[in-house]
XYZ file of C-alpha atoms in Angstrom:
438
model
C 0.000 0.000 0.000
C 1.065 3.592 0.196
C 2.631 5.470 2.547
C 0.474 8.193 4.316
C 3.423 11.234 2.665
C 2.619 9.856 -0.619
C -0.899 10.173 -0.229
C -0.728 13.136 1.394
C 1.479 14.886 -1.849
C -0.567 13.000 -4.072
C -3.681 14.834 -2.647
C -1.723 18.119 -2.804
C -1.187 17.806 -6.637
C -4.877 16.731 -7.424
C -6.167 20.037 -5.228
C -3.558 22.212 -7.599
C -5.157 19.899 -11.038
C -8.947 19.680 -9.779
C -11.097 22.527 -8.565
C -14.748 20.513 -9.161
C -16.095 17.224 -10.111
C -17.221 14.000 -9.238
C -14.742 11.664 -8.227
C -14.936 9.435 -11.505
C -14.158 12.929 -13.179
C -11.639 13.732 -11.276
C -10.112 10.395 -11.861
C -10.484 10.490 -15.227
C -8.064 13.486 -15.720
C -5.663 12.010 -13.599
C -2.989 10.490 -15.990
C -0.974 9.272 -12.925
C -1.626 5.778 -12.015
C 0.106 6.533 -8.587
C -1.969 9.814 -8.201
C -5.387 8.391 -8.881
C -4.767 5.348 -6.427
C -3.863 7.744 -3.812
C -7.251 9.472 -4.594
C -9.572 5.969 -4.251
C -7.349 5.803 -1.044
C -8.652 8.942 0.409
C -11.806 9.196 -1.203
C -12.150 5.146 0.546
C -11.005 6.954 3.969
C -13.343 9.852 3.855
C -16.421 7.832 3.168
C -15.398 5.507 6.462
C -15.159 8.646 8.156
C -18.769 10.080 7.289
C -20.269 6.744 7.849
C -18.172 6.948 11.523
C -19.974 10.284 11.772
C -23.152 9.429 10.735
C -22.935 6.817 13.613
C -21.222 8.545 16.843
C -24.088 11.620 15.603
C -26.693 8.615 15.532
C -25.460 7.744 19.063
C -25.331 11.363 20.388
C -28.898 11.614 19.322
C -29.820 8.329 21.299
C -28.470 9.590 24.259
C -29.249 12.731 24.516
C -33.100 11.374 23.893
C -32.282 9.195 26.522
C -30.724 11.652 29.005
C -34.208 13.794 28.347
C -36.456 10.896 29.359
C -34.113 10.033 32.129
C -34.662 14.186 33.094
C -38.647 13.872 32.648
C -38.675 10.481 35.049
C -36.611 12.278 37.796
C -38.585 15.551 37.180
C -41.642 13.281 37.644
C -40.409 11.257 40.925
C -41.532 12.857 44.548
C -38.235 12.489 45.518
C -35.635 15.102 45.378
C -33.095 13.765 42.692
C -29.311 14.537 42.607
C -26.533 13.535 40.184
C -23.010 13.945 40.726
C -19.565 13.557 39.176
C -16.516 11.094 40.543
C -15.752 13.961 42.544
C -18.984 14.273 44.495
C -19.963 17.497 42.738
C -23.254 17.868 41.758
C -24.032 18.819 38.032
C -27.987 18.323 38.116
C -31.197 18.359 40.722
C -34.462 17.544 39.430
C -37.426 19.635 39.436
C -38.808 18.411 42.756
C -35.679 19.858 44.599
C -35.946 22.914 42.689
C -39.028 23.894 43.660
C -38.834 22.427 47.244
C -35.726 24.543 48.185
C -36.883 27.511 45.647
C -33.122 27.697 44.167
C -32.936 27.666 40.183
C -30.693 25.079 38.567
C -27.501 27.597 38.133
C -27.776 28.410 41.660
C -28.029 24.994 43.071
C -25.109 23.959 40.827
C -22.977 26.763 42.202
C -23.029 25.754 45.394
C -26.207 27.372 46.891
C -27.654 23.641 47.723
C -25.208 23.727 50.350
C -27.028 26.428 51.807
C -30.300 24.713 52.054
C -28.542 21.973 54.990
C -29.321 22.523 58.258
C -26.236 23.918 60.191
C -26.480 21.476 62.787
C -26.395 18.162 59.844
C -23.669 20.087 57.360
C -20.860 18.429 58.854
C -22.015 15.075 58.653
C -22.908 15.880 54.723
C -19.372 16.887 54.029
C -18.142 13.620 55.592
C -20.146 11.617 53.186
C -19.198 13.816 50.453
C -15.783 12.709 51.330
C -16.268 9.063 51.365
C -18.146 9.734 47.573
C -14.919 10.937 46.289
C -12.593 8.165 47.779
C -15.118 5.525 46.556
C -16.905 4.511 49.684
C -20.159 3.789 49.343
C -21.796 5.898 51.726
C -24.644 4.632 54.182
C -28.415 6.610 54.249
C -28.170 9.593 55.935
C -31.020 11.350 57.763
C -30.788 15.337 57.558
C -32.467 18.394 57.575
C -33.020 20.277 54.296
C -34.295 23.648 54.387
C -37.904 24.563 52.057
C -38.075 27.187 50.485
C -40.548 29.077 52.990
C -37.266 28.669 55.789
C -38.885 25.747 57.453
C -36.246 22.159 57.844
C -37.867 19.031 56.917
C -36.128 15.977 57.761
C -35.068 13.979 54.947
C -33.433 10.205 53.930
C -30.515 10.603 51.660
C -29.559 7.495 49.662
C -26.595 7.610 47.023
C -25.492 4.750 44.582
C -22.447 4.856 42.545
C -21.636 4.222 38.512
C -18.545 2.029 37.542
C -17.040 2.018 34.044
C -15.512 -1.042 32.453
C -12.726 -0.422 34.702
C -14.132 -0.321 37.869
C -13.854 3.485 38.292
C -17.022 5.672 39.813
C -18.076 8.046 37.131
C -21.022 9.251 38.088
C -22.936 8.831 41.662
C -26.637 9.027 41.854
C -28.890 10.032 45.153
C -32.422 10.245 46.334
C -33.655 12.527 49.343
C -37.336 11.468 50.426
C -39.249 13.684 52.865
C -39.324 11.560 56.225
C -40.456 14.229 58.261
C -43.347 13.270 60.214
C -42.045 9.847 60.596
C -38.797 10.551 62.253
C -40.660 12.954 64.476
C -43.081 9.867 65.737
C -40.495 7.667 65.822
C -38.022 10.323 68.034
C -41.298 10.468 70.227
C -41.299 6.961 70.508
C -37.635 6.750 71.238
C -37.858 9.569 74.155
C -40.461 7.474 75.648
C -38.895 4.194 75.136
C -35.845 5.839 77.044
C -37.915 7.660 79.444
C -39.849 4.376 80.657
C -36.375 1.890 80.574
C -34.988 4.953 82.890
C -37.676 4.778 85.397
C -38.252 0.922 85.012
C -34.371 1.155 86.078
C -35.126 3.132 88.891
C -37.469 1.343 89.950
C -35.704 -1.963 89.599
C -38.660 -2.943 87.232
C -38.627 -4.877 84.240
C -41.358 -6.117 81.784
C -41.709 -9.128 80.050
C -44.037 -10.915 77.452
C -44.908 -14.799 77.464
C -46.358 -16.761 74.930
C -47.817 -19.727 76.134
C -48.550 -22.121 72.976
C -44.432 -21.784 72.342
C -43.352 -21.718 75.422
C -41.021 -18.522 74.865
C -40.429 -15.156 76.753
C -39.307 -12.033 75.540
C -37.741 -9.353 78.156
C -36.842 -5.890 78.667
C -33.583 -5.245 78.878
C -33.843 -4.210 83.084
C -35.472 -7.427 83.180
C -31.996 -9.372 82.002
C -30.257 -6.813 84.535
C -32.817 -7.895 87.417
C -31.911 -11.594 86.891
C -28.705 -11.309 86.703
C -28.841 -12.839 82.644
C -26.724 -11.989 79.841
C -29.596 -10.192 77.421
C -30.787 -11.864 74.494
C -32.732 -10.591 71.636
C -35.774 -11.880 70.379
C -38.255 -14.993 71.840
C -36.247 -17.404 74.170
C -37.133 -20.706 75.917
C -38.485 -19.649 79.448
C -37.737 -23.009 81.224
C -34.419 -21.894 82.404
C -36.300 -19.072 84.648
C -38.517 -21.900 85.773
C -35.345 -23.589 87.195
C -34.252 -20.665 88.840
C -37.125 -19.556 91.233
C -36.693 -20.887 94.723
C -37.427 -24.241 95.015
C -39.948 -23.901 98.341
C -41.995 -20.814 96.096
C -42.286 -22.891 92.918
C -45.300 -24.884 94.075
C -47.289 -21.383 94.277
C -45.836 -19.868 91.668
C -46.261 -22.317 89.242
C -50.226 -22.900 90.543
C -50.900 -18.875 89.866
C -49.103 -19.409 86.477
C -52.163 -22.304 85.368
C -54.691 -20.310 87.555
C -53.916 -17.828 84.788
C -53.584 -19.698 81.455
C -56.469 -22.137 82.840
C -59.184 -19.376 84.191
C -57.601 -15.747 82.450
C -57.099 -15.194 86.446
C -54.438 -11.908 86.728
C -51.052 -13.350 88.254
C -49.680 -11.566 90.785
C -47.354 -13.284 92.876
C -44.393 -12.790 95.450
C -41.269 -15.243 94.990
C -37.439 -15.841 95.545
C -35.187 -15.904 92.509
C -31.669 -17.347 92.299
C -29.675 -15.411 90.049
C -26.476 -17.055 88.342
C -24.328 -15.700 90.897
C -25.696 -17.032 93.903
C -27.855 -14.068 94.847
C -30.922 -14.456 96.115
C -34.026 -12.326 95.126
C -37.067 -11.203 96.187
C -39.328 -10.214 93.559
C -43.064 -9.053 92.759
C -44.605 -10.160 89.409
C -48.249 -8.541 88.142
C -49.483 -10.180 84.335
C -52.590 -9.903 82.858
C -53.878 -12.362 80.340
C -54.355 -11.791 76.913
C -57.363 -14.186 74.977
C -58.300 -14.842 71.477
C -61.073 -17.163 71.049
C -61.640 -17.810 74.320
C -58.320 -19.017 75.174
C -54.920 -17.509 76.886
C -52.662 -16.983 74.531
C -50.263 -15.270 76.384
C -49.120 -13.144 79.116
C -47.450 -9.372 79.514
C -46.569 -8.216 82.828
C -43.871 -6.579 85.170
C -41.891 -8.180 87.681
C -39.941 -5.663 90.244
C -37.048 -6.647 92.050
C -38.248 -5.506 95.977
C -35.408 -7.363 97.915
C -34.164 -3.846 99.350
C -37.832 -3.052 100.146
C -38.340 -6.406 101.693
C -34.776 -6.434 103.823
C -36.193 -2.859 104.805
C -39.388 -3.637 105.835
C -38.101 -6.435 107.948
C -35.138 -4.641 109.871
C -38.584 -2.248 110.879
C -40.827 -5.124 111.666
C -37.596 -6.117 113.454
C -37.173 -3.009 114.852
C -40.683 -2.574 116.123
C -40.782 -5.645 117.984
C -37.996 -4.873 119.925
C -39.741 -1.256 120.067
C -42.710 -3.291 121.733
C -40.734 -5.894 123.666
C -39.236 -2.745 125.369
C -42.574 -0.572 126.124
C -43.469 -3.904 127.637
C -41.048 -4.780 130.322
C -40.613 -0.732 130.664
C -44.904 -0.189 130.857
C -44.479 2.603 128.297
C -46.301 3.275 125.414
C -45.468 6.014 122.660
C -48.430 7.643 120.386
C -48.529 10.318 117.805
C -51.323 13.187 117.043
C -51.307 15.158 114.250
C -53.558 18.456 115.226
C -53.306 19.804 111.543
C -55.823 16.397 110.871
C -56.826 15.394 113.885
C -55.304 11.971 113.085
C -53.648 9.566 116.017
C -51.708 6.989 116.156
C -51.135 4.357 119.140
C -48.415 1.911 119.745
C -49.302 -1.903 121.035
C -48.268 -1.063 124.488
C -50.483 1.861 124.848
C -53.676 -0.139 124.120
C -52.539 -2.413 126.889
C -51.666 0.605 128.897
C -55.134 2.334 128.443
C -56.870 -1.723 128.736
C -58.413 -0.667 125.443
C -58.598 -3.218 122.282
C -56.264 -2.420 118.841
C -59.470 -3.116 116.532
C -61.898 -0.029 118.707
C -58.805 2.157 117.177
C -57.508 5.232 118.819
C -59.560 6.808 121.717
C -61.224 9.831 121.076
C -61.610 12.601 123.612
C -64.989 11.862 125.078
C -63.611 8.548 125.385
C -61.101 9.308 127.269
C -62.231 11.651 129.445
C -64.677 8.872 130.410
C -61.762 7.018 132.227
C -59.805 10.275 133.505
C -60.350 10.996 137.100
C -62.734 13.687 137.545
C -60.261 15.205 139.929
C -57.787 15.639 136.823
C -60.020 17.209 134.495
C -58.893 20.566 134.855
C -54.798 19.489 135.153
C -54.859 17.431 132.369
C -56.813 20.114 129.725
C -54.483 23.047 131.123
C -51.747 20.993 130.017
C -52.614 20.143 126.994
C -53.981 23.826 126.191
C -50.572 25.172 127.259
C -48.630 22.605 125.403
C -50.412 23.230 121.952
C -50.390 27.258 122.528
C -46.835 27.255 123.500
C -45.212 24.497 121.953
C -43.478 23.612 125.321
C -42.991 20.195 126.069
C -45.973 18.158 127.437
C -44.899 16.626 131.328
C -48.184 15.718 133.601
C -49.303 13.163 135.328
C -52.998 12.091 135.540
C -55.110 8.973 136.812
C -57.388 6.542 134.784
C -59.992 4.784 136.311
C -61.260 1.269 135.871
C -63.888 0.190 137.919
C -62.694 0.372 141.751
C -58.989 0.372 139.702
C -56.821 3.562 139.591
C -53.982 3.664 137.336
C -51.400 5.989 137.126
C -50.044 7.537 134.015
C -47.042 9.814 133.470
C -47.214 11.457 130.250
C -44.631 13.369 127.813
C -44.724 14.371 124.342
C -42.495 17.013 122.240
C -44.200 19.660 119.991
C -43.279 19.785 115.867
C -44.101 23.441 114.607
C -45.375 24.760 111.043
C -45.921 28.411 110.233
C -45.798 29.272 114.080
C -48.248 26.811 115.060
C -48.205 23.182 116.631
C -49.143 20.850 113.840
C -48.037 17.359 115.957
C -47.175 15.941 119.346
C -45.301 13.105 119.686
C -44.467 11.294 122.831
C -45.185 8.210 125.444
C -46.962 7.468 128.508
C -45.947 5.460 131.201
C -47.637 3.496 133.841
C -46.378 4.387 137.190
C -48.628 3.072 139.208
C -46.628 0.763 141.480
C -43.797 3.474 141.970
C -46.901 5.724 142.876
C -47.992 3.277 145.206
C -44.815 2.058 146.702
C-alpha cells in the first residue's frame, strides 16, 4: 500500500489539477496511475469517516433522547433527585428539589444547595461527600433540608455509585425522600422508650411478654439486669427461669401461672429468685392475660425486684418488735397526734396501757375523758392547752380509772411546729402506778 506522505502529496497535486467534479471525473483526468490510487485511497477513507460520523451523531442523538427521558422520570419522581460527578460534585437536581428549596438550577449547581442543609447536619454531609470521592459507598443519611418558605424538613438521603468497564465511579446518583413526620413519631417513641427503661431502672422494674402455645419469653432489657442474665434478643425458651425460682416458692408460683392460662385469672405473685451468681431475690410479678377465642394466649406483665424493700421492711418489723418488747417490760407506750388532721396513732403497748382493744382504734376525747379521774379534768386540759399554745414540752401526770382500779399515768410528748403553730405531738406514757404506790 502507500505510505500516508505519498498520499498526502498526491492529494496536494490533485487540489492544484482539480477545482470541481465527481470523483470518476476527477479520476479520469488524472494520468498518474500513482496519483489516482492515492485518490480511491482517500476518497475510501473519507467515506469511512462520514459513515463513523453518521454513527457517533446517531449515538449522540440516542443519548441525549435518553438523558431527556431520564430528566422527565426524575422531574416526575416525589423524591428530590441529585446527580453527581466522581468527585462528588453535583451537576444536576431535578425539578422536585428545585421547587422544594426555591433555588434555580444555576444556583443549586454553584453551590447554593449547600445552603439549604441545616447547620447542625452540614458536617455530617461533608463527611459523606468525602467518602463519595474516595469511593466509599456511603450509608443513608437522615438530615435536615431547608424549604423554600425557611422551614427544615427531615429527609433520607440514599446515594449509589456508577462504575465504568474499569471499575472506576463516574457518576454517583442520590435520592432525598421527605421523612419528616415519621422521624418525628419515631423520636417520640424513642424519648419514651428511654424515658420508661430509665424509670423501670429506677425502679428496679422490668417487663416481660410470654407466649404460652411456644413456650417462649421475651424481656426488657432491666429485666436481664434484674436476673442477673446476659440479654438476648428476640423470643427465648423460658424453662431456664422456671429452674431458677426458689425451690420452696415454685409450688405457688407455678399454681398462679395455670390459675392464669387455665381461668384468664391476673397473676400476681411474690417469689425468691436465684440469680447465676448465687444471689438471692425477692421479687413481685403482676401479668394480665391476653385471649383470642376464648383461650390464653399469652401473658405481659412486670416483675420488680423488691429485695431492698423487703430487707427494709423487715429490719422495721424487726425493729418494732424490739420497740414493743421494750414498752413492755418498761410499761411505756409512745403515740402520735397530728392536730393539723386530727389523726392519732397508738403503739401496742399503749392499748394495753389504756386496757383498750387495737381493733376499737384510737380513743377519742370523750372517750377518754370517760376514764380520767374527775379530779384531773382541769390538770390534764391546762396541760394540753398550754402545750399546743406554746409548743413547750408536754410533762403531767394524771389517773385513769377502771372500775374500783386507779392507774397511774405519766405522760410526755415534744411539739413539731409549722408556720408558728403546733401541727403534731409526739411522745409516750408510762404506767407508774406501782412506783406511785410504793
Amino acid at each position: 500500500g502507500l505510505s500516508t506522505d505519498t498520499v498526502r502529496t498526491y492529494w496536494q497535486r490533485i487540489r492544484q489539477k482539480v477545482g470541481a467534479g465527481t470523483r470518476g471525473e476527477i479520476i479520469a483526468t488524472i494520468s498518474d496511475k500513482n496519483t489516482a490510487a492515492a485518490l480511491k485511497t482517500v476518497e475510501t477513507e473519507k467515506d469511512a469517516l462520514l459513515q463513523e460520523m453518521l454513527r457517533r451523531k446517531s449515538v449522540e442523538n440516542a443519548l441525549r433522547a435518553s438523558e431527556k427521558q431520564w430528566h422527565q422520570l426524575a422531574d416526575a419522581m416525589p423524591q428530590m433527585v441529585f446527580v453527581s460527578n466522581s468527585k462528588a460534585k453535583p451537576v444536576y437536581f431535578n425539578a422536585r428539589f428545585l421547587e422544594y428549596t426555591g433555588l434555580s438550577q444555576e444556583e443549586a449547581l454553584k453551590g447554593a444547595w449547600k445552603r439549604t442543609i441545616h447547620f447542625e447536619d452540614i458536617r455530617r454531609v461533608s463527611r459523606e461527600l468525602k467518602r463519595f470521592a474516595s469511593g466509599d459507598v456511603p450509608a443513608e443519611l437522615e438530615v435536615r433540608i431547608r424549604r423554600f418558605d425557611g422551614e427544615y424538613r427531615w429527609h433520607m438521603n440514599r446515594a449509589a455509585s456508577i462504575r465504568n468497564e474499569h471499575g472506576r465511579i463516574t457518576q454517583w446518583y442520590g435520592t432525598s425522600t421527605d421523612i419528616h413526620e415519621s422521624k418525628l413519631l419515631r423520636d417520640r417513641l424513642l424519648d419514651s422508650t428511654t424515658f420508661l427503661s430509665q424509670a423501670q431502672r429506677i425502679a428496679r422494674l422490668g417487663s416481660y411478654e410470654y407466649d404460652v402455645k411456644r413456650n417462649l419469653g421475651r424481656w426488657s432489657e432491666n429485666l436481664f439486669e434484674i436476673f442477673g442474665i446476659e440479654s438476648q434478643d428476640g423470643w427465648f425458651d423460658s424453662d431456664e427461669f422456671m429452674t431458677r425460682i426458689h425451690p420452696q416458692d415454685v409450688p405457688h408460683v407455678g399454681q398462679a401461672i395455670r390459675e392464669t392460662i387455665d381461668r384468664g385469672a391476673a397473676f400476681n405473685e411474690l417469689y425468691r429468685y436465684i440469680r447465676p451468681d448465687g444471689q438471692v431475690i425477692r421479687v413481685h410479678s403482676v401479668a394480665n392475660p391476653v385471649s383470642e377465642n376464648g383461650k390464653v394466649v399469652r401473658l405481659i406483665g412486670t416483675v420488680q425486684d423488691i429485695t431492698e424493700q423487703s430487707e427494709t421492711e423487715q429490719r422495721l418489723r424487726d425493729s418494732e418488735r424490739l420497740l414493743e418488747e421494750a414498752e413492755e417490760v418498761a410499761g411505756i407506750g409512745s403515740y402520735y397526734w397530728d392536730l393539723s388532721e386530727d389523726r392519732s396513732h397508738w403503739s401496742k403497748s399503749m392499748y394495753r396501757i389504756f386496757e383498750r382493744k387495737p381493733e376499737k382504734g384510737v380513743m377519742n376525747a370523750d372517750e377518754f375523758y370517760e376514764i380520767l379521774h374527775p379530779d384531773d379534768h382541769e390538770r390534764y386540759t391546762d396541760s394540753i392547752r398550754k402545750t399546743i399554745e406554746t409548743g413547750q414540752p408536754l410533762d403531767t401526770h394524771y389517773r385513769l380509772v377502771f372500775g374500783n382500779r386507779l392507774k397511774h399515768i405519766q405522760a410526755r410528748g415534744s411539739t413539731t411546729f409549722e408556720n408558728g403553730k403546733v401541727v403534731r405531738l409526739v411522745g409516750t406514757c408510762q404506767d407508774v402506778t406501782k412506783q406511785r404506790i410504793s
